[in-house]
Amino acid sequence: MDQVLLLKCGELVLKGLNRGKFEDKLCATLRHRLKKVGDFHVKSCQSTVYVTPENGSDIEKAVPVCQKVFGIVAVCRAAVCDKDIDDICEKGGVFLKDALCGVKSFRVKCKRTDKKFPLTSPEIAATVGGYLQDAYPHLKPDMENFDLCVEVDVREEHAYIGAERLPGAGGVPVGTSGRGMLLLSGGIDSPVAGFMMAKRGLDLSAVHFFSYPYTSKEAKQKVLDLAAILSGWNGPLTVSVVPFTHIQTEIREKCAEDYFTVIMRRFMMRIAGKVASIQNCGCLITGESLGQVASQTLEAITVTNEASSLPVFRPLIGMDKEEIVRISRRIGAFETSILPYEDCCTVFTPRHPQTKPRLENVQRQEARLDVDALVEEAMQGVERITL
Ligand code: ATP
Ligand code: MG
């Protein structure tokens, strides 16, 4: 029996004239990712994307791939039927055997896009329901409290019957909102921040500040592993690794200890902005959450922000650590994020960091450094790795 995955597109429906562009992007992403698991034909029609296996490819393998593509709210596996009510009933009876045997009650829902089909939607639903009940007499039809909802979809070329609605990743297709530069540390927060913005359609590039030998090669590998996990959602991802040791030792030698963190974070913003312009990114993304640490007070964020000419997106700003951890687990990053390697932020942490830094004071401290030269030197040493 021929099977197909019907992918339901969420917000694409809302995009009016841009919808075609969104659908094209979505299909291109699907084709690219599905190549790794077999031959699949992908086409979109009326807010549904059809994924059809070809040359004996395994539809099962396409399911998890489709579930990781942003822009899709549900993945439904269905049997392909002729546009004939008997064929729909018979194929449904066979295709849904396991699902129907495992439940007590069911209902049938029908959508009919082809208005020329001889039966109306309620008639189709009633006929299929009656057939399935005869075939599986233990089943009780129940419109309200059903265990399983059988869906029949009568379209132009074929009819489809299925019952499985697996969750999709939601959001909008990656790339339809532009490109964003993620400041990626080895922690829990920044991969989650990247995931959230990719979900809103930003195609990610990442920058990591690396303080070798204060932070180890393992710490860098951990960041690359996190980027690889993110690339499962975002698609190919470039990580620009910036040598940060000299900047940190200069700040430590020349500036007041309590300003160390905020000055370091301002350097991160300046350099991330430059890397962003090379990578065609229109915004920065960080994993900051208000009040989480000394550098994430309103005053510290204000002073940090001032060093960036690009908008800085902080999708975790209002979230608790627990909520962030939940997402981190869901996207498969948590176990890697908690591996115990130092981040450059923890290397020279001041004993009493300024929680309410003032811009004038910070600028006075920075005047002791050759900021432009340090930024330029770091830019010269950038290493790019694509995952
Ligand atoms: P995370 O869990 O993402 O490391 P955090 O709670 O440890 O965040 P900070 O260390 O203050 O918070 O960092 C705040 C944000 O600054 C991070 O979420 C990340 O976006 C960015 N950042 C911190 N360290 C680095 C780094 N070494 N390279 C790139 N970005 C960094
Ligand atoms: Mg950190």
CSV table of C-alpha atoms and ligand atoms in Angstrom, one decimal:
chain,number,residue,atom,x,y,z
A,1,MET,CA,0.0,0.0,0.0
A,2,ASP,CA,1.4,3.5,-0.9
A,3,GLN,CA,2.0,5.7,2.0
A,4,VAL,CA,2.7,9.4,2.4
A,5,LEU,CA,3.5,11.9,5.1
A,6,LEU,CA,1.2,14.9,5.2
A,7,LEU,CA,2.9,17.8,6.8
A,8,LYS,CA,0.7,20.5,8.2
A,9,CYS,CA,2.1,24.0,7.9
A,10,GLY,CA,1.3,26.3,10.8
A,11,GLU,CA,1.8,30.0,10.4
A,12,LEU,CA,2.6,29.8,6.7
A,13,VAL,CA,-1.1,30.1,6.2
A,14,LEU,CA,-1.0,33.6,7.7
A,15,LYS,CA,1.7,35.0,5.4
A,16,GLY,CA,-0.5,36.2,2.5
A,17,LEU,CA,1.4,37.0,-0.6
A,18,ASN,CA,4.7,35.8,0.9
A,19,ARG,CA,3.3,32.3,1.3
A,20,GLY,CA,4.7,31.0,-1.9
A,21,LYS,CA,8.2,32.1,-0.8
A,22,PHE,CA,7.8,30.4,2.6
A,23,GLU,CA,6.5,27.2,1.1
A,24,ASP,CA,9.4,27.1,-1.4
A,25,LYS,CA,11.9,27.6,1.5
A,26,LEU,CA,10.2,24.9,3.5
A,27,CYS,CA,10.2,22.4,0.6
A,28,ALA,CA,13.9,23.2,-0.2
A,29,THR,CA,14.9,22.5,3.5
A,30,LEU,CA,12.9,19.3,3.5
A,31,ARG,CA,14.4,18.0,0.3
A,32,HIS,CA,17.9,18.8,1.5
A,33,ARG,CA,17.5,17.1,4.9
A,34,LEU,CA,15.6,14.1,3.6
A,35,LYS,CA,18.4,13.2,1.1
A,36,LYS,CA,20.3,11.8,4.0
A,37,VAL,CA,17.6,9.1,4.8
A,38,GLY,CA,16.5,8.1,1.3
A,39,ASP,CA,14.7,9.3,-1.9
A,40,PHE,CA,11.6,11.3,-1.2
A,41,HIS,CA,9.4,13.4,-3.4
A,42,VAL,CA,8.4,16.7,-1.7
A,43,LYS,CA,5.6,19.0,-2.9
A,44,SER,CA,3.4,21.5,-1.3
A,45,CYS,CA,-0.3,22.2,-2.0
A,46,GLN,CA,-2.9,24.2,0.0
A,47,SER,CA,-0.9,24.4,3.3
A,48,THR,CA,0.0,20.8,3.3
A,49,VAL,CA,3.4,19.4,2.2
A,50,TYR,CA,3.3,15.9,0.8
A,51,VAL,CA,6.4,13.7,1.3
A,52,THR,CA,6.3,10.5,-0.8
A,53,PRO,CA,8.9,7.8,-0.6
A,54,GLU,CA,10.4,6.7,-3.9
A,55,ASN,CA,12.6,3.7,-4.9
A,56,GLY,CA,11.8,1.7,-1.8
A,57,SER,CA,12.8,4.4,0.7
A,58,ASP,CA,11.6,3.9,4.3
A,59,ILE,CA,8.9,6.4,5.2
A,60,GLU,CA,9.6,5.7,8.9
A,61,LYS,CA,13.0,7.3,8.6
A,62,ALA,CA,11.6,10.5,7.1
A,63,VAL,CA,9.3,11.1,10.2
A,64,PRO,CA,12.0,12.3,12.7
A,65,VAL,CA,13.6,14.4,10.0
A,66,CYS,CA,10.3,16.2,9.2
A,67,GLN,CA,9.7,16.7,12.9
A,68,LYS,CA,12.8,18.8,13.2
A,69,VAL,CA,11.9,21.2,10.4
A,70,PHE,CA,10.5,24.6,11.5
A,71,GLY,CA,7.3,25.7,9.8
A,72,ILE,CA,5.6,22.3,10.3
A,73,VAL,CA,3.1,21.9,13.2
A,74,ALA,CA,2.1,18.2,12.6
A,75,VAL,CA,3.3,15.2,10.8
A,76,CYS,CA,0.6,12.7,9.7
A,77,ARG,CA,1.3,9.4,8.2
A,78,ALA,CA,-1.4,8.3,5.8
A,79,ALA,CA,-2.4,5.6,3.2
A,80,VAL,CA,-2.8,6.8,-0.3
A,81,CYS,CA,-6.2,5.8,-1.7
A,82,ASP,CA,-8.0,6.0,-5.0
A,83,LYS,CA,-10.8,8.6,-5.1
A,84,ASP,CA,-13.4,5.9,-4.4
A,85,ILE,CA,-15.2,5.4,-1.1
A,86,ASP,CA,-14.7,1.6,-1.2
A,87,ASP,CA,-11.0,2.0,-1.7
A,88,ILE,CA,-10.8,4.5,1.2
A,89,CYS,CA,-12.6,2.1,3.5
A,90,GLU,CA,-10.6,-1.0,2.6
A,91,LYS,CA,-7.2,0.7,2.7
A,92,GLY,CA,-8.2,2.5,5.9
A,93,GLY,CA,-9.2,-0.8,7.5
A,94,VAL,CA,-5.8,-2.4,6.7
A,95,PHE,CA,-3.6,0.6,7.3
A,96,LEU,CA,-5.1,1.5,10.7
A,97,LYS,CA,-5.3,-2.0,12.0
A,98,ASP,CA,-2.8,-1.6,14.8
A,99,ALA,CA,-4.0,1.8,15.8
A,100,LEU,CA,-7.7,0.7,15.9
A,101,CYS,CA,-6.9,-2.5,17.8
A,102,GLY,CA,-5.2,-0.5,20.5
A,103,VAL,CA,-8.1,1.8,21.3
A,104,LYS,CA,-11.7,1.6,22.5
A,105,SER,CA,-13.4,4.6,20.9
A,106,PHE,CA,-12.9,6.5,17.7
A,107,ARG,CA,-14.3,9.1,15.4
A,108,VAL,CA,-13.8,9.9,11.8
A,109,LYS,CA,-13.2,13.4,10.5
A,110,CYS,CA,-13.2,14.3,6.8
A,111,LYS,CA,-12.0,17.1,4.8
A,112,ARG,CA,-12.9,17.3,1.1
A,113,THR,CA,-11.0,19.8,-1.0
A,114,ASP,CA,-12.3,18.2,-4.2
A,115,LYS,CA,-15.9,19.4,-4.2
A,116,LYS,CA,-16.7,17.2,-7.2
A,117,PHE,CA,-16.3,14.0,-5.1
A,118,PRO,CA,-19.8,12.4,-5.1
A,119,LEU,CA,-20.1,12.2,-1.3
A,120,THR,CA,-20.1,15.2,1.1
A,121,SER,CA,-17.7,15.3,4.1
A,122,PRO,CA,-20.2,14.1,6.6
A,123,GLU,CA,-21.3,11.3,4.3
A,124,ILE,CA,-17.7,10.1,3.8
A,125,ALA,CA,-17.1,10.2,7.6
A,126,ALA,CA,-20.2,8.2,8.3
A,127,THR,CA,-19.5,5.6,5.6
A,128,VAL,CA,-15.8,5.1,6.7
A,129,GLY,CA,-16.9,5.1,10.4
A,130,GLY,CA,-19.5,2.4,9.7
A,131,TYR,CA,-17.1,0.3,7.7
A,132,LEU,CA,-14.4,0.5,10.5
A,133,GLN,CA,-16.9,-0.3,13.2
A,134,ASP,CA,-18.0,-3.4,11.3
A,135,ALA,CA,-14.4,-4.5,10.7
A,136,TYR,CA,-13.5,-3.8,14.4
A,137,PRO,CA,-16.6,-4.5,16.4
A,138,HIS,CA,-14.9,-3.6,19.8
A,139,LEU,CA,-14.8,0.0,18.7
A,140,LYS,CA,-17.3,2.5,20.0
A,141,PRO,CA,-17.9,5.7,17.9
A,142,ASP,CA,-17.7,8.8,20.1
A,143,MET,CA,-17.6,12.3,18.7
A,144,GLU,CA,-16.5,13.9,22.0
A,145,ASN,CA,-14.3,11.5,24.0
A,146,PHE,CA,-12.6,9.5,21.4
A,147,ASP,CA,-9.2,7.7,21.8
A,148,LEU,CA,-8.4,7.9,18.1
A,149,CYS,CA,-9.3,10.4,15.4
A,150,VAL,CA,-9.3,8.9,11.9
A,151,GLU,CA,-8.8,11.6,9.3
A,152,VAL,CA,-9.9,11.3,5.7
A,153,ASP,CA,-8.6,13.9,3.3
A,154,VAL,CA,-10.0,14.0,-0.3
A,155,ARG,CA,-7.8,16.0,-2.5
A,156,GLU,CA,-7.4,16.6,-6.3
A,157,GLU,CA,-5.4,13.5,-7.2
A,158,HIS,CA,-5.9,11.1,-4.3
A,159,ALA,CA,-7.7,10.5,-1.1
A,160,TYR,CA,-5.7,9.9,2.1
A,161,ILE,CA,-6.6,8.1,5.3
A,162,GLY,CA,-4.6,8.2,8.5
A,163,ALA,CA,-4.9,8.7,12.3
A,164,GLU,CA,-1.5,9.7,13.5
A,165,ARG,CA,-0.7,13.3,14.2
A,166,LEU,CA,2.8,13.6,15.5
A,167,PRO,CA,4.0,17.0,16.8
A,168,GLY,CA,6.1,19.1,14.4
A,169,ALA,CA,8.7,21.7,15.5
A,170,GLY,CA,6.3,24.7,14.9
A,171,GLY,CA,7.7,28.1,14.1
A,172,VAL,CA,8.5,29.4,10.6
A,173,PRO,CA,11.0,28.0,8.1
A,174,VAL,CA,14.6,28.8,8.8
A,175,GLY,CA,15.9,31.6,6.7
A,176,THR,CA,12.6,33.4,6.1
A,177,SER,CA,13.4,35.9,8.8
A,178,GLY,CA,17.0,36.6,7.7
A,179,ARG,CA,20.3,35.7,9.4
A,180,GLY,CA,21.3,35.9,13.0
A,181,MET,CA,24.6,35.7,14.8
A,182,LEU,CA,24.4,33.5,17.9
A,183,LEU,CA,27.0,34.1,20.7
A,184,LEU,CA,27.5,30.5,21.6
A,185,SER,CA,29.2,29.6,24.9
A,186,GLY,CA,29.4,26.0,26.2
A,187,GLY,CA,26.6,26.6,28.6
A,188,ILE,CA,22.9,25.6,28.8
A,189,ASP,CA,21.4,29.0,27.8
A,190,SER,CA,22.9,30.0,24.5
A,191,PRO,CA,22.1,26.9,22.5
A,192,VAL,CA,18.5,27.2,23.7
A,193,ALA,CA,18.5,30.9,22.6
A,194,GLY,CA,19.8,29.9,19.2
A,195,PHE,CA,17.1,27.2,18.9
A,196,MET,CA,14.4,29.7,19.7
A,197,MET,CA,15.5,32.2,17.1
A,198,ALA,CA,16.0,29.6,14.4
A,199,LYS,CA,12.4,28.6,15.2
A,200,ARG,CA,11.4,32.1,14.4
A,201,GLY,CA,13.0,31.9,11.0
A,202,LEU,CA,16.5,33.2,11.5
A,203,ASP,CA,19.3,31.2,9.8
A,204,LEU,CA,22.0,31.0,12.4
A,205,SER,CA,25.7,31.5,12.3
A,206,ALA,CA,27.6,31.3,15.6
A,207,VAL,CA,30.6,33.0,17.2
A,208,HIS,CA,32.5,31.6,20.1
A,209,PHE,CA,35.1,33.4,22.2
A,210,PHE,CA,37.9,31.1,23.1
A,211,SER,CA,40.5,31.7,25.8
A,212,TYR,CA,43.1,29.1,25.1
A,213,PRO,CA,45.0,27.9,27.2
A,214,TYR,CA,42.7,29.1,30.1
A,215,THR,CA,39.9,27.2,28.5
A,216,SER,CA,40.8,23.8,27.1
A,217,LYS,CA,40.6,22.2,23.6
A,218,GLU,CA,37.8,20.0,25.1
A,219,ALA,CA,35.8,23.1,25.9
A,220,LYS,CA,36.1,24.2,22.3
A,221,GLN,CA,35.0,20.8,21.1
A,222,LYS,CA,32.0,20.9,23.4
A,223,VAL,CA,31.0,24.2,21.7
A,224,LEU,CA,31.4,22.6,18.3
A,225,ASP,CA,29.3,19.6,19.5
A,226,LEU,CA,26.6,22.0,20.6
A,227,ALA,CA,26.7,23.8,17.2
A,228,ALA,CA,26.3,20.4,15.5
A,229,ILE,CA,23.2,19.7,17.7
A,230,LEU,CA,21.8,23.1,16.7
A,231,SER,CA,22.5,22.4,13.0
A,232,GLY,CA,20.0,19.5,13.3
A,233,TRP,CA,17.4,22.2,13.7
A,234,ASN,CA,18.9,25.1,11.8
A,235,GLY,CA,20.7,23.3,9.0
A,236,PRO,CA,24.4,23.9,8.2
A,237,LEU,CA,26.0,26.2,10.7
A,238,THR,CA,29.3,28.1,10.7
A,239,VAL,CA,31.1,28.7,14.0
A,240,SER,CA,33.6,31.5,14.0
A,241,VAL,CA,36.0,30.9,16.9
A,242,VAL,CA,37.6,34.1,18.1
A,243,PRO,CA,40.9,34.1,20.1
A,244,PHE,CA,40.0,36.0,23.3
A,245,THR,CA,42.9,35.4,25.7
A,246,HIS,CA,44.8,38.6,24.9
A,247,ILE,CA,41.7,40.7,25.4
A,248,GLN,CA,41.0,39.1,28.8
A,249,THR,CA,44.6,39.4,30.0
A,250,GLU,CA,44.7,43.1,29.0
A,251,ILE,CA,41.5,43.8,30.8
A,252,ARG,CA,42.8,42.0,33.9
A,253,GLU,CA,46.0,43.9,33.9
A,254,LYS,CA,44.7,47.4,33.1
A,255,CYS,CA,41.1,47.7,34.4
A,256,ALA,CA,39.5,47.6,37.8
A,257,GLU,CA,38.6,44.1,38.8
A,258,ASP,CA,34.9,44.8,39.4
A,259,TYR,CA,34.4,46.0,35.8
A,260,PHE,CA,36.1,43.0,34.2
A,261,THR,CA,33.0,41.1,33.2
A,262,VAL,CA,31.1,44.0,31.7
A,263,ILE,CA,34.1,45.2,29.8
A,264,MET,CA,34.7,41.7,28.5
A,265,ARG,CA,31.0,41.4,27.4
A,266,ARG,CA,31.3,44.7,25.5
A,267,PHE,CA,34.3,43.3,23.6
A,268,MET,CA,32.1,40.3,22.8
A,269,MET,CA,29.4,42.6,21.3
A,270,ARG,CA,31.9,44.6,19.2
A,271,ILE,CA,33.6,41.5,17.8
A,272,ALA,CA,30.3,39.6,17.3
A,273,GLY,CA,29.0,42.6,15.3
A,274,LYS,CA,32.1,42.5,13.0
A,275,VAL,CA,31.7,38.7,12.5
A,276,ALA,CA,28.0,39.3,11.9
A,277,SER,CA,28.7,41.7,9.1
A,278,ILE,CA,31.1,39.2,7.4
A,279,GLN,CA,28.5,36.4,7.7
A,280,ASN,CA,25.6,38.7,6.5
A,281,CYS,CA,23.8,38.6,9.8
A,282,GLY,CA,21.4,41.4,10.8
A,283,CYS,CA,21.2,40.8,14.6
A,284,LEU,CA,23.0,39.2,17.5
A,285,ILE,CA,21.5,36.5,19.7
A,286,THR,CA,22.5,35.8,23.3
A,287,GLY,CA,21.3,33.5,26.1
A,288,GLU,CA,21.0,36.2,28.7
A,289,SER,CA,18.2,36.0,31.2
A,290,LEU,CA,17.3,39.0,33.4
A,291,GLY,CA,18.9,38.8,36.9
A,292,GLN,CA,20.4,35.3,36.4
A,293,VAL,CA,24.0,36.5,37.1
A,294,ALA,CA,25.8,39.8,37.9
A,295,SER,CA,26.3,40.6,34.2
A,296,GLN,CA,22.6,40.2,33.5
A,297,THR,CA,21.1,42.9,35.6
A,298,LEU,CA,19.2,45.7,33.8
A,299,GLU,CA,22.2,48.0,34.3
A,300,ALA,CA,24.8,45.5,33.1
A,301,ILE,CA,22.7,44.6,30.0
A,302,THR,CA,22.2,48.3,29.3
A,303,VAL,CA,26.0,48.9,29.3
A,304,THR,CA,26.7,45.8,27.3
A,305,ASN,CA,24.0,46.6,24.8
A,306,GLU,CA,25.6,50.0,24.1
A,307,ALA,CA,28.6,48.4,22.5
A,308,SER,CA,26.5,46.8,19.8
A,309,SER,CA,25.2,48.6,16.8
A,310,LEU,CA,23.0,45.6,15.8
A,311,PRO,CA,19.8,44.7,17.5
A,312,VAL,CA,20.4,42.0,20.2
A,313,PHE,CA,17.8,39.4,20.6
A,314,ARG,CA,17.6,37.7,24.0
A,315,PRO,CA,14.8,35.2,23.7
A,316,LEU,CA,15.5,33.8,27.3
A,317,ILE,CA,15.2,37.2,29.0
A,318,GLY,CA,12.0,36.4,30.9
A,319,MET,CA,12.6,32.7,31.4
A,320,ASP,CA,13.5,30.8,34.6
A,321,LYS,CA,16.4,28.3,34.5
A,322,GLU,CA,14.0,25.4,34.9
A,323,GLU,CA,12.1,26.4,31.7
A,324,ILE,CA,15.4,26.8,29.9
A,325,VAL,CA,16.6,23.4,31.0
A,326,ARG,CA,13.3,21.8,29.8
A,327,ILE,CA,13.9,23.2,26.3
A,328,SER,CA,17.6,22.3,26.4
A,329,ARG,CA,16.6,18.6,27.1
A,330,ARG,CA,14.0,18.6,24.4
A,331,ILE,CA,16.4,19.8,21.7
A,332,GLY,CA,19.0,17.3,22.8
A,333,ALA,CA,21.6,19.8,24.0
A,334,PHE,CA,21.4,19.4,27.8
A,335,GLU,CA,23.8,16.4,28.3
A,336,THR,CA,26.5,18.2,26.2
A,337,SER,CA,25.9,21.5,27.9
A,338,ILE,CA,26.5,20.2,31.4
A,339,LEU,CA,29.9,18.6,30.5
A,340,PRO,CA,32.3,20.2,33.0
A,341,TYR,CA,34.5,22.5,30.9
A,342,GLU,CA,35.4,26.0,31.8
A,343,ASP,CA,34.0,28.9,29.7
A,344,CYS,CA,36.0,32.1,29.1
A,345,CYS,CA,33.5,33.9,31.3
A,346,THR,CA,34.3,31.9,34.4
A,347,VAL,CA,38.1,32.1,33.9
A,348,PHE,CA,38.7,35.6,35.4
A,349,THR,CA,35.5,36.1,37.3
A,350,PRO,CA,35.9,39.0,39.7
A,351,ARG,CA,35.2,38.4,43.3
A,352,HIS,CA,32.7,41.3,43.5
A,353,PRO,CA,31.4,42.2,40.0
A,354,GLN,CA,29.6,45.5,39.4
A,355,THR,CA,25.9,44.7,39.3
A,356,LYS,CA,25.0,48.3,38.6
A,357,PRO,CA,27.8,49.5,36.3
A,358,ARG,CA,27.5,53.0,34.8
A,359,LEU,CA,28.5,53.7,31.3
A,360,GLU,CA,30.8,56.7,32.0
A,361,ASN,CA,32.7,54.6,34.5
A,362,VAL,CA,33.0,51.7,32.1
A,363,GLN,CA,34.2,54.0,29.4
A,364,ARG,CA,36.8,55.5,31.7
A,365,GLN,CA,38.1,52.0,32.4
A,366,GLU,CA,38.1,51.1,28.7
A,367,ALA,CA,40.2,54.2,27.9
A,368,ARG,CA,43.1,52.4,29.4
A,369,LEU,CA,42.9,49.9,26.6
A,370,ASP,CA,43.5,50.1,22.9
A,371,VAL,CA,40.0,48.8,22.1
A,372,ASP,CA,40.2,49.1,18.3
A,373,ALA,CA,43.6,47.4,18.1
A,374,LEU,CA,42.5,44.5,20.4
A,375,VAL,CA,39.3,44.0,18.3
A,376,GLU,CA,41.3,44.0,15.1
A,377,GLU,CA,43.9,41.6,16.4
A,378,ALA,CA,41.1,39.2,17.5
A,379,MET,CA,39.4,39.5,14.1
A,380,GLN,CA,42.7,38.5,12.4
A,381,GLY,CA,42.8,35.3,14.4
A,382,VAL,CA,39.2,34.1,13.7
A,383,GLU,CA,39.0,30.4,12.7
A,384,ARG,CA,35.8,29.3,10.8
A,385,ILE,CA,34.4,25.8,11.2
A,386,THR,CA,31.3,24.7,9.3
A,387,LEU,CA,29.1,22.0,10.7
B,1,ATP,P1,25.3,30.2,28.8
B,1,ATP,O1,24.6,29.1,29.6
B,1,ATP,O2,24.8,30.4,27.4
B,1,ATP,O3,26.8,30.1,28.9
B,1,ATP,P2,25.3,31.9,31.1
B,1,ATP,O4,24.1,31.9,31.9
B,1,ATP,O5,26.5,31.2,31.5
B,1,ATP,O6,24.9,31.6,29.6
B,1,ATP,P3,27.0,34.2,30.7
B,1,ATP,O7,28.2,33.4,30.9
B,1,ATP,O8,26.9,35.5,31.4
B,1,ATP,O9,25.6,33.5,31.0
B,1,ATP,O10,26.8,34.5,29.2
B,1,ATP,C1,25.7,35.2,28.7
B,1,ATP,C2,25.6,35.0,27.2
B,1,ATP,O11,26.8,35.6,26.6
B,1,ATP,C3,25.6,33.6,26.8
B,1,ATP,O12,24.3,33.1,26.8
B,1,ATP,C4,26.2,33.7,25.4
B,1,ATP,O13,25.2,34.1,24.5
B,1,ATP,C5,27.2,34.8,25.5
B,1,ATP,N1,28.5,34.2,25.9
B,1,ATP,C6,29.1,33.9,27.0
B,1,ATP,N2,30.3,33.3,26.9
B,1,ATP,C7,30.5,33.2,25.6
B,1,ATP,C8,31.6,32.7,24.8
B,1,ATP,N3,32.7,32.2,25.4
B,1,ATP,N4,31.5,32.7,23.5
B,1,ATP,C9,30.4,33.2,22.9
B,1,ATP,N5,29.3,33.7,23.6
B,1,ATP,C10,29.4,33.7,24.9
B,2,MG,MG,28.2,30.8,30.3
